[in-house]
Each structure stands twice: as C-alpha cells, then as structure tokens.
PDB file of C-alpha atoms and ligand atoms in Angstrom:
ATOM      1  CA  MET A   1      -7.356 -11.981  29.971  1.00  0.00           C
ATOM      2  CA  GLY A   2      -9.915 -11.777  26.955  1.00  0.00           C
ATOM      3  CA  VAL A   3     -10.363 -14.347  24.307  1.00  0.00           C
ATOM      4  CA  SER A   4      -7.565 -15.082  21.959  1.00  0.00           C
ATOM      5  CA  ILE A   5      -7.583 -14.245  18.300  1.00  0.00           C
ATOM      6  CA  VAL A   6      -4.999 -14.571  15.436  1.00  0.00           C
ATOM      7  CA  VAL A   7      -5.661 -12.294  12.503  1.00  0.00           C
ATOM      8  CA  VAL A   8      -3.751 -13.080   9.337  1.00  0.00           C
ATOM      9  CA  GLY A   9      -4.025 -10.049   6.865  1.00  0.00           C
ATOM     10  CA  SER A  10      -2.935  -6.910   5.313  1.00  0.00           C
ATOM     11  CA  ALA A  11      -1.536  -3.755   6.755  1.00  0.00           C
ATOM     12  CA  ASN A  12      -1.589  -0.549   4.738  1.00  0.00           C
ATOM     13  CA  VAL A  13      -1.031   3.125   5.349  1.00  0.00           C
ATOM     14  CA  ASP A  14      -4.050   5.057   4.050  1.00  0.00           C
ATOM     15  CA  MET A  15      -3.832   8.267   2.117  1.00  0.00           C
ATOM     16  CA  VAL A  16      -7.353   9.723   2.902  1.00  0.00           C
ATOM     17  CA  ALA A  17      -8.971  12.608   0.895  1.00  0.00           C
ATOM     18  CA  LYS A  18     -12.376  13.914   1.892  1.00  0.00           C
ATOM     19  CA  THR A  19     -14.156  15.215  -1.117  1.00  0.00           C
ATOM     20  CA  PRO A  20     -17.699  16.756  -1.665  1.00  0.00           C
ATOM     21  CA  ARG A  21     -18.348  13.755  -4.150  1.00  0.00           C
ATOM     22  CA  LEU A  22     -16.359  10.855  -5.644  1.00  0.00           C
ATOM     23  CA  PRO A  23     -14.662  12.048  -8.904  1.00  0.00           C
ATOM     24  CA  MET A  24     -15.882  10.546 -12.361  1.00  0.00           C
ATOM     25  CA  PRO A  25     -13.116   8.836 -14.555  1.00  0.00           C
ATOM     26  CA  GLY A  26     -10.990  11.790 -15.995  1.00  0.00           C
ATOM     27  CA  GLU A  27     -12.313  14.373 -13.539  1.00  0.00           C
ATOM     28  CA  THR A  28     -10.422  16.334 -10.970  1.00  0.00           C
ATOM     29  CA  VAL A  29     -12.416  17.370  -7.961  1.00  0.00           C
ATOM     30  CA  ILE A  30     -11.114  19.752  -5.064  1.00  0.00           C
ATOM     31  CA  GLY A  31     -11.119  17.837  -1.889  1.00  0.00           C
ATOM     32  CA  THR A  32     -11.768  19.461   1.539  1.00  0.00           C
ATOM     33  CA  HIS A  33      -9.321  17.451   3.895  1.00  0.00           C
ATOM     34  CA  PHE A  34      -6.440  15.143   3.888  1.00  0.00           C
ATOM     35  CA  THR A  35      -5.204  12.708   6.477  1.00  0.00           C
ATOM     36  CA  ILE A  36      -2.767   9.806   6.604  1.00  0.00           C
ATOM     37  CA  ALA A  37      -3.973   7.081   8.828  1.00  0.00           C
ATOM     38  CA  CYS A  38      -2.965   3.359   9.569  1.00  0.00           C
ATOM     39  CA  GLY A  39      -5.209   0.832   7.778  1.00  0.00           C
ATOM     40  CA  GLY A  40      -5.286  -2.477   5.904  1.00  0.00           C
ATOM     41  CA  LYS A  41      -8.322  -4.821   6.395  1.00  0.00           C
ATOM     42  CA  GLY A  42      -6.166  -7.192   8.497  1.00  0.00           C
ATOM     43  CA  ALA A  43      -4.520  -4.777  10.590  1.00  0.00           C
ATOM     44  CA  ASN A  44      -7.755  -2.971  11.105  1.00  0.00           C
ATOM     45  CA  GLN A  45      -9.419  -6.160  12.187  1.00  0.00           C
ATOM     46  CA  ALA A  46      -6.544  -6.828  14.478  1.00  0.00           C
ATOM     47  CA  VAL A  47      -6.739  -3.249  16.227  1.00  0.00           C
ATOM     48  CA  ALA A  48     -10.568  -3.504  16.505  1.00  0.00           C
ATOM     49  CA  ALA A  49     -10.564  -6.989  18.163  1.00  0.00           C
ATOM     50  CA  ALA A  50      -7.953  -5.645  20.657  1.00  0.00           C
ATOM     51  CA  ARG A  51      -9.913  -2.488  21.436  1.00  0.00           C
ATOM     52  CA  LEU A  52     -12.894  -4.765  22.029  1.00  0.00           C
ATOM     53  CA  GLY A  53     -10.941  -6.764  24.599  1.00  0.00           C
ATOM     54  CA  ALA A  54      -9.396  -9.723  22.840  1.00  0.00           C
ATOM     55  CA  LYS A  55      -5.772 -10.700  23.001  1.00  0.00           C
ATOM     56  CA  VAL A  56      -4.642 -10.401  19.394  1.00  0.00           C
ATOM     57  CA  TRP A  57      -1.688 -11.585  17.365  1.00  0.00           C
ATOM     58  CA  PHE A  58      -1.230 -10.279  13.908  1.00  0.00           C
ATOM     59  CA  VAL A  59       0.480 -12.311  11.083  1.00  0.00           C
ATOM     60  CA  GLY A  60       1.531 -10.232   7.904  1.00  0.00           C
ATOM     61  CA  ARG A  61       4.062  -8.175   6.336  1.00  0.00           C
ATOM     62  CA  VAL A  62       5.201  -4.512   6.023  1.00  0.00           C
ATOM     63  CA  GLY A  63       8.171  -2.904   4.306  1.00  0.00           C
ATOM     64  CA  ASP A  64      11.258  -1.937   6.142  1.00  0.00           C
ATOM     65  CA  ASP A  65      10.379   1.796   5.797  1.00  0.00           C
ATOM     66  CA  MET A  66       8.572   4.581   7.700  1.00  0.00           C
ATOM     67  CA  PHE A  67       5.097   3.296   7.042  1.00  0.00           C
ATOM     68  CA  GLY A  68       5.954  -0.062   8.270  1.00  0.00           C
ATOM     69  CA  GLU A  69       7.114   1.371  11.479  1.00  0.00           C
ATOM     70  CA  MET A  70       4.013   3.459  11.748  1.00  0.00           C
ATOM     71  CA  LEU A  71       1.727   0.290  11.230  1.00  0.00           C
ATOM     72  CA  LYS A  72       3.729  -1.633  13.932  1.00  0.00           C
ATOM     73  CA  ARG A  73       3.332   1.201  16.375  1.00  0.00           C
ATOM     74  CA  SER A  74      -0.313   1.511  15.883  1.00  0.00           C
ATOM     75  CA  LEU A  75      -0.812  -2.325  16.404  1.00  0.00           C
ATOM     76  CA  ASN A  76       1.310  -2.242  19.376  1.00  0.00           C
ATOM     77  CA  GLU A  77      -0.508   0.754  20.904  1.00  0.00           C
ATOM     78  CA  ALA A  78      -3.745  -1.208  20.601  1.00  0.00           C
ATOM     79  CA  GLY A  79      -2.136  -4.178  22.441  1.00  0.00           C
ATOM     80  CA  VAL A  80      -1.726  -6.406  19.409  1.00  0.00           C
ATOM     81  CA  ASP A  81       1.221  -8.717  19.418  1.00  0.00           C
ATOM     82  CA  THR A  82       3.399  -8.188  16.340  1.00  0.00           C
ATOM     83  CA  THR A  83       5.766 -11.250  16.678  1.00  0.00           C
ATOM     84  CA  PHE A  84       4.557 -12.493  13.435  1.00  0.00           C
ATOM     85  CA  LEU A  85       4.574  -9.201  11.572  1.00  0.00           C
ATOM     86  CA  LYS A  86       7.609  -9.521   9.253  1.00  0.00           C
ATOM     87  CA  LYS A  87       9.683  -6.525   7.996  1.00  0.00           C
ATOM     88  CA  ASP A  88      10.286  -7.291   4.415  1.00  0.00           C
ATOM     89  CA  SER A  89      13.285  -5.231   2.828  1.00  0.00           C
ATOM     90  CA  GLU A  90      12.339  -6.264  -0.634  1.00  0.00           C
ATOM     91  CA  ALA A  91       8.959  -4.410  -0.821  1.00  0.00           C
ATOM     92  CA  HIS A  92       7.436  -1.167   0.289  1.00  0.00           C
ATOM     93  CA  THR A  93       4.652  -1.128   2.866  1.00  0.00           C
ATOM     94  CA  GLY A  94       1.093  -1.586   1.593  1.00  0.00           C
ATOM     95  CA  VAL A  95      -0.653   1.727   0.619  1.00  0.00           C
ATOM     96  CA  ALA A  96      -4.238   2.638  -0.017  1.00  0.00           C
ATOM     97  CA  GLN A  97      -5.517   5.785  -1.765  1.00  0.00           C
ATOM     98  CA  ILE A  98      -8.885   6.380  -0.195  1.00  0.00           C
ATOM     99  CA  TYR A  99     -11.646   9.105  -1.306  1.00  0.00           C
ATOM    100  CA  VAL A 100     -14.430   9.717   1.159  1.00  0.00           C
ATOM    101  CA  ALA A 101     -17.495  11.583  -0.096  1.00  0.00           C
ATOM    102  CA  GLN A 102     -20.012  13.589   1.852  1.00  0.00           C
ATOM    103  CA  GLY A 103     -22.091  10.948   3.631  1.00  0.00           C
ATOM    104  CA  GLY A 104     -19.295   8.637   4.132  1.00  0.00           C
ATOM    105  CA  GLU A 105     -19.256   6.670   0.817  1.00  0.00           C
ATOM    106  CA  ASN A 106     -15.762   5.832  -0.217  1.00  0.00           C
ATOM    107  CA  CYS A 107     -13.690   4.188  -3.072  1.00  0.00           C
ATOM    108  CA  ILE A 108     -10.233   2.711  -2.464  1.00  0.00           C
ATOM    109  CA  VAL A 109      -7.227   1.752  -4.545  1.00  0.00           C
ATOM    110  CA  VAL A 110      -4.775  -0.501  -2.668  1.00  0.00           C
ATOM    111  CA  VAL A 111      -1.107  -1.163  -3.724  1.00  0.00           C
ATOM    112  CA  LEU A 112      -0.265  -4.317  -1.858  1.00  0.00           C
ATOM    113  CA  GLY A 113       3.578  -3.900  -1.465  1.00  0.00           C
ATOM    114  CA  ALA A 114       4.864  -6.205   1.142  1.00  0.00           C
ATOM    115  CA  ASN A 115       1.324  -7.637   1.646  1.00  0.00           C
ATOM    116  CA  GLY A 116       1.533  -9.282  -1.685  1.00  0.00           C
ATOM    117  CA  ARG A 117       4.631 -11.304  -0.396  1.00  0.00           C
ATOM    118  CA  VAL A 118       3.074 -12.895   2.521  1.00  0.00           C
ATOM    119  CA  CYS A 119       3.630 -16.596   1.795  1.00  0.00           C
ATOM    120  CA  ALA A 120       2.700 -20.013   3.299  1.00  0.00           C
ATOM    121  CA  GLN A 121       5.879 -20.174   5.520  1.00  0.00           C
ATOM    122  CA  ASP A 122       4.849 -16.802   7.146  1.00  0.00           C
ATOM    123  CA  ILE A 123       1.626 -18.330   8.354  1.00  0.00           C
ATOM    124  CA  GLU A 124       3.235 -21.733   9.376  1.00  0.00           C
ATOM    125  CA  THR A 125       5.504 -19.838  11.522  1.00  0.00           C
ATOM    126  CA  ALA A 126       2.391 -18.994  13.673  1.00  0.00           C
ATOM    127  CA  GLU A 127       0.960 -22.455  13.618  1.00  0.00           C
ATOM    128  CA  GLU A 128       1.108 -23.006  17.432  1.00  0.00           C
ATOM    129  CA  LYS A 129      -0.399 -19.544  18.054  1.00  0.00           C
ATOM    130  CA  ILE A 130      -3.173 -20.358  15.677  1.00  0.00           C
ATOM    131  CA  LYS A 131      -3.630 -23.741  17.288  1.00  0.00           C
ATOM    132  CA  ALA A 132      -4.014 -22.148  20.613  1.00  0.00           C
ATOM    133  CA  SER A 133      -6.405 -19.402  19.605  1.00  0.00           C
ATOM    134  CA  ASP A 134     -10.195 -19.120  20.000  1.00  0.00           C
ATOM    135  CA  CYS A 135     -10.448 -17.945  16.427  1.00  0.00           C
ATOM    136  CA  LEU A 136      -8.555 -17.216  13.363  1.00  0.00           C
ATOM    137  CA  ILE A 137      -9.878 -14.098  11.253  1.00  0.00           C
ATOM    138  CA  LEU A 138      -9.086 -13.872   7.389  1.00  0.00           C
ATOM    139  CA  GLN A 139      -9.667 -11.639   4.494  1.00  0.00           C
ATOM    140  CA  LEU A 140      -8.482 -11.466   0.751  1.00  0.00           C
ATOM    141  CA  GLU A 141      -6.087  -8.687   0.713  1.00  0.00           C
ATOM    142  CA  LEU A 142      -3.178 -11.378   0.792  1.00  0.00           C
ATOM    143  CA  PRO A 143      -1.867 -13.773  -1.913  1.00  0.00           C
ATOM    144  CA  ASP A 144      -4.040 -17.047  -2.184  1.00  0.00           C
ATOM    145  CA  GLU A 145      -1.181 -19.114  -0.935  1.00  0.00           C
ATOM    146  CA  ALA A 146      -1.148 -17.267   2.405  1.00  0.00           C
ATOM    147  CA  VAL A 147      -4.910 -17.485   2.764  1.00  0.00           C
ATOM    148  CA  GLU A 148      -5.372 -21.022   1.778  1.00  0.00           C
ATOM    149  CA  THR A 149      -2.569 -22.018   4.090  1.00  0.00           C
ATOM    150  CA  ALA A 150      -4.127 -20.233   7.064  1.00  0.00           C
ATOM    151  CA  PHE A 151      -7.472 -21.988   6.256  1.00  0.00           C
ATOM    152  CA  GLU A 152      -5.700 -25.361   6.203  1.00  0.00           C
ATOM    153  CA  LEU A 153      -4.022 -24.832   9.636  1.00  0.00           C
ATOM    154  CA  ALA A 154      -7.321 -23.746  11.121  1.00  0.00           C
ATOM    155  CA  LYS A 155      -8.978 -26.906   9.788  1.00  0.00           C
ATOM    156  CA  ARG A 156      -6.085 -29.089  10.929  1.00  0.00           C
ATOM    157  CA  HIS A 157      -6.475 -27.705  14.497  1.00  0.00           C
ATOM    158  CA  GLY A 158     -10.203 -27.380  14.680  1.00  0.00           C
ATOM    159  CA  VAL A 159      -9.935 -23.586  15.136  1.00  0.00           C
ATOM    160  CA  ARG A 160     -12.984 -21.368  14.302  1.00  0.00           C
ATOM    161  CA  VAL A 161     -12.828 -19.309  11.213  1.00  0.00           C
ATOM    162  CA  VAL A 162     -14.328 -16.007  10.669  1.00  0.00           C
ATOM    163  CA  PHE A 163     -13.826 -15.133   7.051  1.00  0.00           C
ATOM    164  CA  ASN A 164     -14.285 -11.614   5.525  1.00  0.00           C
ATOM    165  CA  PRO A 165     -14.190 -12.041   1.787  1.00  0.00           C
ATOM    166  CA  ALA A 166     -12.846  -8.601   0.967  1.00  0.00           C
ATOM    167  CA  PRO A 167     -11.823  -6.942  -1.214  1.00  0.00           C
ATOM    168  CA  ALA A 168     -14.040  -8.680  -3.874  1.00  0.00           C
ATOM    169  CA  ARG A 169     -11.938 -10.871  -5.916  1.00  0.00           C
ATOM    170  CA  GLN A 170     -11.853 -14.547  -7.183  1.00  0.00           C
ATOM    171  CA  PHE A 171     -10.929 -17.121  -4.646  1.00  0.00           C
ATOM    172  CA  LYS A 172     -11.359 -21.005  -4.218  1.00  0.00           C
ATOM    173  CA  LEU A 173     -14.875 -21.205  -3.220  1.00  0.00           C
ATOM    174  CA  GLU A 174     -14.281 -24.601  -1.545  1.00  0.00           C
ATOM    175  CA  LEU A 175     -12.543 -22.507   1.255  1.00  0.00           C
ATOM    176  CA  LEU A 176     -16.264 -21.448   2.289  1.00  0.00           C
ATOM    177  CA  ASN A 177     -16.573 -25.151   3.526  1.00  0.00           C
ATOM    178  CA  LEU A 178     -13.932 -24.225   6.327  1.00  0.00           C
ATOM    179  CA  CYS A 179     -15.893 -21.184   7.389  1.00  0.00           C
ATOM    180  CA  ASP A 180     -17.732 -20.886  10.688  1.00  0.00           C
ATOM    181  CA  VAL A 181     -18.871 -17.457   9.671  1.00  0.00           C
ATOM    182  CA  VAL A 182     -18.432 -15.453   6.404  1.00  0.00           C
ATOM    183  CA  THR A 183     -19.009 -11.680   6.380  1.00  0.00           C
ATOM    184  CA  PRO A 184     -19.327 -10.163   2.822  1.00  0.00           C
ATOM    185  CA  ASN A 185     -20.777  -6.821   2.156  1.00  0.00           C
ATOM    186  CA  GLU A 186     -23.356  -6.513  -0.666  1.00  0.00           C
ATOM    187  CA  LYS A 187     -20.839  -6.193  -3.532  1.00  0.00           C
ATOM    188  CA  GLU A 188     -18.690  -9.105  -2.260  1.00  0.00           C
ATOM    189  CA  ALA A 189     -21.916 -11.247  -1.789  1.00  0.00           C
ATOM    190  CA  GLU A 190     -23.202 -10.449  -5.252  1.00  0.00           C
ATOM    191  CA  GLN A 191     -19.851 -11.329  -6.931  1.00  0.00           C
ATOM    192  CA  ILE A 192     -19.598 -14.675  -4.928  1.00  0.00           C
ATOM    193  CA  THR A 193     -23.155 -15.976  -5.097  1.00  0.00           C
ATOM    194  CA  GLY A 194     -24.015 -14.101  -8.558  1.00  0.00           C
ATOM    195  CA  ILE A 195     -27.370 -12.963  -6.855  1.00  0.00           C
ATOM    196  CA  ALA A 196     -27.828  -9.240  -7.673  1.00  0.00           C
ATOM    197  CA  ILE A 197     -28.881  -7.326  -4.435  1.00  0.00           C
ATOM    198  CA  SER A 198     -31.140  -4.270  -4.596  1.00  0.00           C
ATOM    199  CA  ASN A 199     -33.570  -4.989  -1.602  1.00  0.00           C
ATOM    200  CA  LEU A 200     -33.640  -7.004   1.728  1.00  0.00           C
ATOM    201  CA  ASP A 201     -35.275 -10.027   0.082  1.00  0.00           C
ATOM    202  CA  GLU A 202     -32.450 -10.496  -2.361  1.00  0.00           C
ATOM    203  CA  ALA A 203     -29.777  -9.997   0.478  1.00  0.00           C
ATOM    204  CA  MET A 204     -31.479 -12.690   2.526  1.00  0.00           C
ATOM    205  CA  LYS A 205     -31.330 -14.963  -0.630  1.00  0.00           C
ATOM    206  CA  ALA A 206     -27.551 -14.253  -1.107  1.00  0.00           C
ATOM    207  CA  ALA A 207     -26.919 -14.796   2.695  1.00  0.00           C
ATOM    208  CA  SER A 208     -28.621 -18.151   2.337  1.00  0.00           C
ATOM    209  CA  ALA A 209     -26.612 -18.949  -0.648  1.00  0.00           C
ATOM    210  CA  PHE A 210     -23.403 -18.889   1.339  1.00  0.00           C
ATOM    211  CA  LEU A 211     -24.843 -21.738   3.281  1.00  0.00           C
ATOM    212  CA  ASP A 212     -25.334 -23.790   0.188  1.00  0.00           C
ATOM    213  CA  LEU A 213     -21.644 -23.052  -0.776  1.00  0.00           C
ATOM    214  CA  GLY A 214     -20.568 -24.578   2.529  1.00  0.00           C
ATOM    215  CA  SER A 215     -20.431 -21.915   5.220  1.00  0.00           C
ATOM    216  CA  LYS A 216     -21.857 -22.802   8.553  1.00  0.00           C
ATOM    217  CA  ALA A 217     -23.301 -19.080   8.865  1.00  0.00           C
ATOM    218  CA  ALA A 218     -23.207 -16.006   6.791  1.00  0.00           C
ATOM    219  CA  VAL A 219     -23.664 -12.444   7.976  1.00  0.00           C
ATOM    220  CA  LEU A 220     -24.243  -9.905   4.888  1.00  0.00           C
ATOM    221  CA  THR A 221     -23.400  -6.306   5.979  1.00  0.00           C
ATOM    222  CA  LEU A 222     -25.764  -3.667   4.491  1.00  0.00           C
ATOM    223  CA  GLY A 223     -24.356  -0.552   5.691  1.00  0.00           C
ATOM    224  CA  GLU A 224     -27.037   1.623   7.166  1.00  0.00           C
ATOM    225  CA  GLN A 225     -29.526  -1.032   6.824  1.00  0.00           C
ATOM    226  CA  GLY A 226     -27.584  -3.347   9.412  1.00  0.00           C
ATOM    227  CA  ALA A 227     -26.885  -6.918   8.560  1.00  0.00           C
ATOM    228  CA  VAL A 228     -28.615 -10.199   7.410  1.00  0.00           C
ATOM    229  CA  LEU A 229     -27.870 -13.362   9.361  1.00  0.00           C
ATOM    230  CA  ALA A 230     -28.318 -16.683   7.771  1.00  0.00           C
ATOM    231  CA  THR A 231     -27.851 -20.163   9.488  1.00  0.00           C
ATOM    232  CA  HIS A 232     -29.449 -23.490   8.903  1.00  0.00           C
ATOM    233  CA  GLU A 233     -32.042 -22.363  11.361  1.00  0.00           C
ATOM    234  CA  GLY A 234     -33.249 -19.590   9.244  1.00  0.00           C
ATOM    235  CA  VAL A 235     -32.418 -16.111   7.898  1.00  0.00           C
ATOM    236  CA  GLU A 236     -33.121 -12.855   9.803  1.00  0.00           C
ATOM    237  CA  HIS A 237     -32.588  -9.111   9.273  1.00  0.00           C
ATOM    238  CA  ILE A 238     -30.794  -7.370  12.299  1.00  0.00           C
ATOM    239  CA  PRO A 239     -31.247  -3.539  12.003  1.00  0.00           C
ATOM    240  CA  ALA A 240     -28.430  -1.017  12.159  1.00  0.00           C
ATOM    241  CA  PHE A 241     -27.740   1.556  15.074  1.00  0.00           C
ATOM    242  CA  LYS A 242     -28.471   5.072  13.877  1.00  0.00           C
ATOM    243  CA  VAL A 243     -25.387   7.337  14.060  1.00  0.00           C
ATOM    244  CA  GLU A 244     -23.979  10.386  12.099  1.00  0.00           C
ATOM    245  CA  ALA A 245     -21.832   8.560   9.511  1.00  0.00           C
ATOM    246  CA  ILE A 246     -19.036  10.487   7.967  1.00  0.00           C
ATOM    247  CA  ASP A 247     -16.620   7.870   6.773  1.00  0.00           C
ATOM    248  CA  ALA A 248     -17.492   4.157   6.035  1.00  0.00           C
ATOM    249  CA  THR A 249     -13.789   3.178   5.814  1.00  0.00           C
ATOM    250  CA  ALA A 250     -13.060   0.043   8.138  1.00  0.00           C
ATOM    251  CA  ALA A 251     -16.736  -0.306   9.258  1.00  0.00           C
ATOM    252  CA  GLY A 252     -16.759  -3.673   7.737  1.00  0.00           C
ATOM    253  CA  ASP A 253     -13.463  -4.508   9.630  1.00  0.00           C
ATOM    254  CA  ALA A 254     -14.864  -3.323  12.889  1.00  0.00           C
ATOM    255  CA  PHE A 255     -17.947  -5.440  12.268  1.00  0.00           C
ATOM    256  CA  THR A 256     -15.989  -8.673  11.411  1.00  0.00           C
ATOM    257  CA  ALA A 257     -13.720  -8.209  14.400  1.00  0.00           C
ATOM    258  CA  ALA A 258     -16.475  -7.463  16.871  1.00  0.00           C
ATOM    259  CA  LEU A 259     -18.484 -10.483  15.597  1.00  0.00           C
ATOM    260  CA  ALA A 260     -15.463 -12.724  16.198  1.00  0.00           C
ATOM    261  CA  VAL A 261     -14.781 -11.355  19.617  1.00  0.00           C
ATOM    262  CA  ARG A 262     -18.361 -11.885  20.880  1.00  0.00           C
ATOM    263  CA  LEU A 263     -18.591 -15.351  19.358  1.00  0.00           C
ATOM    264  CA  CYS A 264     -15.343 -16.327  21.055  1.00  0.00           C
ATOM    265  CA  GLU A 265     -16.811 -14.930  24.364  1.00  0.00           C
ATOM    266  CA  GLY A 266     -19.688 -17.433  23.907  1.00  0.00           C
ATOM    267  CA  ALA A 267     -22.597 -15.139  22.522  1.00  0.00           C
ATOM    268  CA  GLN A 268     -25.232 -16.528  20.280  1.00  0.00           C
ATOM    269  CA  LEU A 269     -24.929 -15.496  16.615  1.00  0.00           C
ATOM    270  CA  LYS A 270     -27.833 -12.989  16.776  1.00  0.00           C
ATOM    271  CA  ASP A 271     -26.333 -11.152  19.885  1.00  0.00           C
ATOM    272  CA  ALA A 272     -22.910 -11.279  18.271  1.00  0.00           C
ATOM    273  CA  VAL A 273     -24.270  -9.613  15.047  1.00  0.00           C
ATOM    274  CA  THR A 274     -26.090  -6.805  17.129  1.00  0.00           C
ATOM    275  CA  PHE A 275     -22.715  -6.111  18.937  1.00  0.00           C
ATOM    276  CA  ALA A 276     -21.098  -6.120  15.482  1.00  0.00           C
ATOM    277  CA  ASN A 277     -23.524  -3.751  14.141  1.00  0.00           C
ATOM    278  CA  ALA A 278     -22.990  -1.290  16.881  1.00  0.00           C
ATOM    279  CA  ALA A 279     -19.049  -1.414  16.324  1.00  0.00           C
ATOM    280  CA  GLY A 280     -19.481  -0.989  12.617  1.00  0.00           C
ATOM    281  CA  ALA A 281     -21.810   2.097  13.199  1.00  0.00           C
ATOM    282  CA  LEU A 282     -19.348   3.582  15.528  1.00  0.00           C
ATOM    283  CA  ALA A 283     -16.573   3.112  13.054  1.00  0.00           C
ATOM    284  CA  THR A 284     -18.358   5.379  10.480  1.00  0.00           C
ATOM    285  CA  THR A 285     -18.456   8.364  12.877  1.00  0.00           C
ATOM    286  CA  LYS A 286     -14.791   9.231  12.670  1.00  0.00           C
ATOM    287  CA  LEU A 287     -12.514   9.854   9.627  1.00  0.00           C
ATOM    288  CA  GLY A 288      -9.661   7.183   8.786  1.00  0.00           C
ATOM    289  CA  ALA A 289      -9.571   3.506   9.369  1.00  0.00           C
ATOM    290  CA  GLN A 290      -7.736   2.696  12.745  1.00  0.00           C
ATOM    291  CA  PRO A 291      -8.549   6.139  14.315  1.00  0.00           C
ATOM    292  CA  SER A 292     -12.286   5.204  13.965  1.00  0.00           C
ATOM    293  CA  LEU A 293     -12.187   1.837  15.597  1.00  0.00           C
ATOM    294  CA  PRO A 294     -14.240   1.879  18.625  1.00  0.00           C
ATOM    295  CA  PHE A 295     -13.346   0.767  22.265  1.00  0.00           C
ATOM    296  CA  ARG A 296     -15.447  -1.891  24.131  1.00  0.00           C
ATOM    297  CA  GLU A 297     -16.908   0.752  26.356  1.00  0.00           C
ATOM    298  CA  GLU A 298     -18.102   2.763  23.435  1.00  0.00           C
ATOM    299  CA  VAL A 299     -19.874  -0.197  21.774  1.00  0.00           C
ATOM    300  CA  ASP A 300     -21.512  -1.379  25.067  1.00  0.00           C
ATOM    301  CA  ARG A 301     -22.726   2.244  25.738  1.00  0.00           C
ATOM    302  CA  LEU A 302     -24.339   2.489  22.256  1.00  0.00           C
ATOM    303  CA  ILE A 303     -26.106  -0.836  22.663  1.00  0.00           C
ATOM    304  CA  SER A 304     -27.367   0.010  26.205  1.00  0.00           C
ATOM    305  CA  GLU A 305     -28.448   3.646  25.191  1.00  0.00           C
ATOM    306  CA  THR A 306     -30.250   2.245  22.114  1.00  0.00           C
ATOM    307  CA  LEU A 307     -31.573  -0.969  23.266  1.00  0.00           C
ATOM    308  CA  GLY A 308     -31.647  -0.580  26.982  1.00  0.00           C
ATOM    309  CA  GLY A 309     -30.441  -3.241  29.498  1.00  0.00           C
TER     310      GLY A 309
HETATM  311  O1  RIB B 401     -11.292  -1.873   4.938  1.00  0.00           O
HETATM  312  C1  RIB B 401     -10.704  -0.736   4.976  1.00  0.00           C
HETATM  313  C2  RIB B 401      -9.276  -0.894   4.442  1.00  0.00           C
HETATM  314  O2  RIB B 401      -9.310  -1.366   3.056  1.00  0.00           O
HETATM  315  C3  RIB B 401      -8.490   0.404   4.380  1.00  0.00           C
HETATM  316  O3  RIB B 401      -7.852   0.754   5.593  1.00  0.00           O
HETATM  317  C4  RIB B 401      -7.528   0.233   3.182  1.00  0.00           C
HETATM  318  O4  RIB B 401      -6.192   0.097   3.613  1.00  0.00           O
HETATM  319  C5  RIB B 401      -8.039  -1.141   2.624  1.00  0.00           C
HETATM  320  O5  RIB B 401      -7.284  -2.220   2.899  1.00  0.00           O
END
C-alpha cells in the first residue's frame, strides 16, 4: 500500500465554459464548449494524490443533493476514502463557475455552500486518521475555524503539513510556522508576501519570504515557467515540462498533491518538485478539474520521456 494522506478541503461541482477569451465586466461572449465536472481544491487534491498511488482520506462537506452524490462517486472511483465526507442537509453542494480561455487561462467564481459549514468538530472526528497519516494537505477554501483546527491537530501529532494557500484570501500568517511546505501560485505569493512578481528574480525573493514567515520550505508555482523552490539551503528555479495546455484548472491541485505524495515516499524536495511539475503540466492538457488529473504511469512516463532515466 502507498503512503497515507489526509486532505481537509473543499468539494465543488464545476460549470465549465470554454471561451475564445475571458469576458470584460459587463460583456457577453459566445463560448464554444460547456461541461460539468467534479472539482473543488480539496477534492481535486485528494483525487490527484490517490491517482498517484497514495491511500487518501478526504475530510469535508457536500450538500444532500445530486451534486454531492456526484462528488462522492468521483472521490470513491479514484479510491479516496469518504468516511469523513459529511452530507449536510442545510446547504447545497459547493459550485464553481469557470471560464477557460483559448490557451488555458481561467477565472473562477466559487459559491461555497456546504464547504462554508465545515467546522472544527468535522476535523476532530478525523483526528486519529490525521495522527496516523504521513501528511495532511490543506487549502483555504474552507472556514478559518476548520483550517486552523486541522493545523493544530497536525502540530499536536507531529504530522507533515503541505499547505496550498488558495484561493488568495486573508488568513492567520502564524499558520505558516506550522507548514513543512507551502505551495502558493504567483498571485497568492504576491498577496501573502507583498512582493510584486513580474520576473524570476522577484519570484525567488517571494519564495524566500515564506521562509521568513515561518514555513520550512516554499514552492512557488509559475505555470509554464515551472516552479521556484526555497529552503534554508537556497533558492532554485525548476523548469516546467512542455505540453499543449488547454485548461489550467486544477494544475495547482495536481502539483500540490504530487509534491506531497513524493515527499511522503521519501524523495528530496527538488525531485518532488520535478514530479509535481510533471503532474501539474499533464493536468493542463485536458478540460475540467478532476477529469484532467493524471495517473502515476502518465507522470512517470512524461518524466522519463523528457529527462530520461
Ligand atoms: O483549483 C481548481 C478548483 O478551484 C476548481 O475545481 C474549482 O472548484 C475551485 O475550487
């Protein structure tokens, strides 16, 4: 059996419209394609980690509705254990409206629904599982109370935390002291560190700033430019894999999950980032969040075809 990972996070059903370009405020554009797919940062990370070979438990909430069923099925089909996925009859399942432009750039509006009702008690119910796991993965698409409780439990039991501070929003910066690795994208890194990022040097500075804020390591994702890894030993740029990108949705989720899986398997951070870059790149080659998340063989193949070995 693979490494064991608990993901505390959100689950959404995504309404995805493919469009020649993203609309301006007040503008209507005619899209070219529509699909409904399972998503949500937390659920995406859980499915991605399971497809990459980990044994995964997902902690979160969906509504008692058709979308909730759809998400549970998708998690289970990937092999994710949903014992701690609560069906909430007081709220609808989380939904996301996503526009994907030619070239893969997107913009997203999430209505949290049941995700917004995940509470400390939901997380405490999974304490024994968190305690026994190799890693806890967290994001920010849940209420602060839930995120903070998860951090506290990980700290109490000495469990490794990989934190994806997405979507960009205010949170207690002290939580970064409890992070083994933090995985922001450019926008999130800018918001958290206050450093504007328009080139690689600035990305490296921002990545280092996360160490000053308390994280043991930071991996700043840069889309088609790859990632920057900062540790107390130094800062380095790790280039991306070249693929035909059509939709960036969930690429960051695939990245975070892949990084966590390889770290739990005992890889060095740099190797784990290379593996995560490959998983993130592959996730951009298909439309939709969970349908795009790669399996282990695909990631291993891309790495060996590109880098050899
Ligand atoms: O990271 C991508 C995800 O963000 C989408 O699946 C959407 O549901 C939002 O949570």
